[in-house]
């Protein structure tokens, strides 16, 4: 496999400005104010290993998020933000820069787009990645995945109009391609437009670093 072709995308983060325990983010199309809502009964410290340990906001920590758009419209929400690196004042985003969130009270999750608009989806799905104008979803179920026996649909890709583009039980996401299992339960490579660019394989062996979703793969 071509190493350059299969290079995984770097993790995207945005830098926030912290003042008086509030965090501020300004883009060309909107501004965002993030204010923690502390609940000592819910907060649990989480640490993430990435060159060094640093505090990562708990997934059970609420935030009051205010979005101010270019036209002056203001929208306020109480949501949970995943992968908010508090000590670094950085927030991890999807590949295209969208900011993900979870709204547990209303049983949904979603993202803020480049204009600060919110898109909501059911919490039956976990948003794995947004890349190349496509949303990659993992079906949220409590059943443990067994790679040797389970061939059910675990992932899907939709476009921004919510049309289903792809359904698969395995996916690995790279900078310039995707690796999935097709309807024949064979592994194939897809380009950015999800067109097949390889033959079918029973197994792909590579010494390159796989994406984190490879926990569900069989390479």
Coordinates of C-alpha atoms in Angstrom, one line a residue:
X1 CA 0.0 0.0 0.0
X2 CA 1.3 3.5 -0.8
X3 CA 2.3 5.2 2.4
X4 CA 1.6 8.7 1.1
X5 CA -1.9 7.7 -0.1
X6 CA -2.7 6.1 3.2
X7 CA -1.5 8.8 5.5
X8 CA -4.0 9.5 8.3
X9 CA -5.2 13.0 8.9
X10 CA -3.8 15.0 11.7
X11 CA -6.2 15.7 14.6
X12 CA -7.7 19.2 14.2
X13 CA -7.9 21.6 17.2
X14 CA -9.0 25.2 17.6
X15 CA -7.4 27.5 20.2
X16 CA -9.7 29.3 22.6
X17 CA -9.0 32.5 24.5
X18 CA -9.7 32.1 28.3
X19 CA -10.9 35.0 30.4
X20 CA -12.6 34.8 33.8
X21 CA -13.3 31.1 33.4
X22 CA -15.0 31.6 30.1
X23 CA -13.6 30.5 26.7
X24 CA -13.9 32.5 23.5
X25 CA -13.5 31.5 19.9
X26 CA -13.8 33.9 16.9
X27 CA -14.1 32.7 13.4
X28 CA -14.7 34.8 10.3
X29 CA -18.4 33.9 10.4
X30 CA -19.3 33.7 14.0
X31 CA -18.1 34.0 17.6
X32 CA -18.6 31.4 20.4
X33 CA -18.5 31.8 24.2
X34 CA -18.1 28.6 26.2
X35 CA -18.8 28.7 29.9
X36 CA -18.4 25.6 32.1
X37 CA -21.4 24.6 34.3
X38 CA -19.7 22.8 37.2
X39 CA -21.6 20.0 38.9
X40 CA -19.3 18.3 41.5
X41 CA -21.6 15.2 41.5
X42 CA -21.1 14.7 37.8
X43 CA -17.5 15.8 37.1
X44 CA -14.9 13.1 36.7
X45 CA -11.4 14.0 35.6
X46 CA -10.2 12.3 32.4
X47 CA -6.7 12.3 31.1
X48 CA -5.6 11.7 27.5
X49 CA -2.2 10.4 26.5
X50 CA -0.7 12.4 23.6
X51 CA 3.0 13.2 24.1
X52 CA 2.1 14.3 27.6
X53 CA -0.8 14.1 30.0
X54 CA -3.1 17.0 30.3
X55 CA -6.6 17.6 31.6
X56 CA -9.4 16.7 29.3
X57 CA -12.9 17.8 30.1
X58 CA -15.2 15.1 31.3
X59 CA -17.9 14.0 28.9
X60 CA -20.4 14.5 31.8
X61 CA -19.4 18.2 32.1
X62 CA -21.9 20.7 30.8
X63 CA -21.2 23.9 29.0
X64 CA -23.3 26.9 28.3
X65 CA -22.4 27.7 24.7
X66 CA -23.4 31.0 23.2
X67 CA -23.0 31.5 19.4
X68 CA -23.1 35.0 18.0
X69 CA -23.5 35.1 14.2
X70 CA -22.4 37.8 11.7
X71 CA -25.9 39.1 11.4
X72 CA -26.1 39.6 15.2
X73 CA -28.3 36.6 15.8
X74 CA -27.5 35.0 19.2
X75 CA -28.2 31.4 20.1
X76 CA -27.6 29.8 23.5
X77 CA -27.5 26.1 24.3
X78 CA -26.4 23.8 27.2
X79 CA -24.4 21.0 25.7
X80 CA -21.6 18.6 26.4
X81 CA -18.3 19.1 24.5
X82 CA -16.1 16.1 23.9
X83 CA -12.3 16.4 23.8
X84 CA -12.1 19.9 25.3
X85 CA -8.4 20.2 26.5
X86 CA -9.0 22.7 29.3
X87 CA -5.4 23.4 30.4
X88 CA -4.4 24.1 26.8
X89 CA -7.6 26.0 26.0
X90 CA -8.0 23.9 22.9
X91 CA -11.1 22.1 21.5
X92 CA -10.8 19.2 19.1
X93 CA -12.9 19.5 16.0
X94 CA -13.9 17.2 13.1
X95 CA -11.6 17.1 10.1
X96 CA -13.5 20.0 8.3
X97 CA -13.5 22.2 11.4
X98 CA -17.0 21.6 12.6
X99 CA -17.4 21.5 16.4
X100 CA -19.2 18.5 17.8
X101 CA -21.5 18.4 20.8
X102 CA -23.9 16.2 22.7
X103 CA -27.3 17.2 24.1
X104 CA -28.1 14.4 26.5
X105 CA -31.3 16.0 27.9
X106 CA -32.8 16.0 24.4
X107 CA -31.3 12.6 23.4
X108 CA -29.4 14.0 20.4
X109 CA -25.9 15.1 19.3
X110 CA -24.7 17.2 16.4
X111 CA -22.3 19.9 15.3
X112 CA -21.8 23.6 14.8
X113 CA -20.9 24.3 11.1
X114 CA -18.7 27.1 9.6
X115 CA -21.5 29.6 10.2
X116 CA -22.3 28.6 13.8
X117 CA -25.5 26.9 12.8
X118 CA -26.4 23.7 14.7
X119 CA -27.3 20.4 13.1
X120 CA -28.9 17.8 15.3
X121 CA -29.1 14.0 14.8
X122 CA -30.5 11.3 17.0
X123 CA -28.3 9.8 19.7
X124 CA -28.9 6.5 17.9
X125 CA -25.8 7.5 16.1
X126 CA -22.3 8.6 17.2
X127 CA -20.7 11.1 14.9
X128 CA -17.3 9.6 14.2
X129 CA -16.0 12.1 11.7
X130 CA -17.0 14.8 9.3
X131 CA -14.8 14.9 6.3
X132 CA -14.9 15.6 2.5
X133 CA -18.5 17.0 2.9
X134 CA -19.6 13.6 4.4
X135 CA -20.7 12.7 7.9
X136 CA -19.5 9.3 9.1
X137 CA -21.7 7.8 11.7
X138 CA -21.3 4.8 14.0
X139 CA -24.6 3.1 15.0
X140 CA -24.9 3.5 18.8
X141 CA -25.7 0.1 20.3
X142 CA -24.6 -1.6 23.4
X143 CA -23.8 -4.9 21.8
X144 CA -20.1 -5.8 21.8
X145 CA -18.7 -6.1 18.3
X146 CA -17.4 -9.5 17.3
X147 CA -15.3 -9.2 14.2
X148 CA -15.4 -12.9 13.5
X149 CA -19.2 -13.3 13.5
X150 CA -20.8 -9.9 13.2
X151 CA -21.5 -8.7 9.7
X152 CA -24.2 -6.2 10.5
X153 CA -24.1 -2.6 9.5
X154 CA -22.1 -0.6 12.2
X155 CA -21.2 2.5 10.2
X156 CA -22.7 4.7 7.6
X157 CA -21.8 7.8 5.6
X158 CA -24.3 10.5 4.7
X159 CA -24.0 13.7 2.8
X160 CA -25.0 17.1 4.1
X161 CA -28.6 16.5 2.8
X162 CA -28.7 13.4 5.0
X163 CA -28.7 11.0 2.0
X164 CA -27.1 7.7 2.7
X165 CA -23.9 7.2 0.7
X166 CA -22.3 4.2 2.3
X167 CA -23.2 1.4 4.8
X168 CA -20.6 -0.9 6.2
X169 CA -19.6 -2.8 9.3
X170 CA -16.0 -1.7 9.2
X171 CA -14.3 1.6 8.2
X172 CA -10.9 3.2 8.6
X173 CA -10.5 6.8 7.6
X174 CA -7.3 8.2 6.1
X175 CA -6.3 11.6 4.6
X176 CA -6.9 10.6 1.0
X177 CA -8.9 7.4 1.1
X178 CA -11.2 5.1 3.1
X179 CA -10.9 1.3 3.8
X180 CA -14.2 -0.5 4.3
X181 CA -15.8 -3.9 4.0
X182 CA -18.2 -4.2 1.1
X183 CA -21.4 -6.2 0.8
X184 CA -19.4 -9.4 0.0
X185 CA -17.6 -9.0 3.4
X186 CA -14.4 -8.2 1.5
X187 CA -12.0 -5.3 2.3
X188 CA -11.7 -2.6 -0.4
X189 CA -10.2 0.9 -0.7
X190 CA -12.3 3.9 -1.6
X191 CA -11.3 7.3 -2.8
X192 CA -12.7 10.6 -1.4
X193 CA -15.9 10.3 -3.4
X194 CA -16.3 6.7 -2.0
X195 CA -15.5 5.1 -5.4
X196 CA -13.7 1.8 -5.2
X197 CA -10.0 2.1 -6.2
X198 CA -8.9 -1.5 -5.4
X199 CA -9.8 -5.1 -5.8
X200 CA -11.5 -7.0 -3.0
X201 CA -9.3 -8.5 -0.3
X202 CA -9.8 -10.9 2.5
X203 CA -7.2 -9.1 4.6
X204 CA -5.0 -6.1 4.3
X205 CA -1.7 -6.1 6.2
X206 CA 0.1 -2.8 6.7
X207 CA 2.7 -1.4 9.0
X208 CA 1.3 2.1 8.8
X209 CA -0.6 3.5 11.7
X210 CA -4.3 2.9 11.4
X211 CA -7.0 5.2 12.5
X212 CA -8.5 4.7 15.9
X213 CA -11.6 3.1 14.4
X214 CA -9.4 0.1 13.4
X215 CA -10.4 -1.4 16.8
X216 CA -13.4 -2.5 14.7
X217 CA -11.4 -3.7 11.7
X218 CA -9.8 -7.0 10.8
X219 CA -6.7 -6.0 8.9

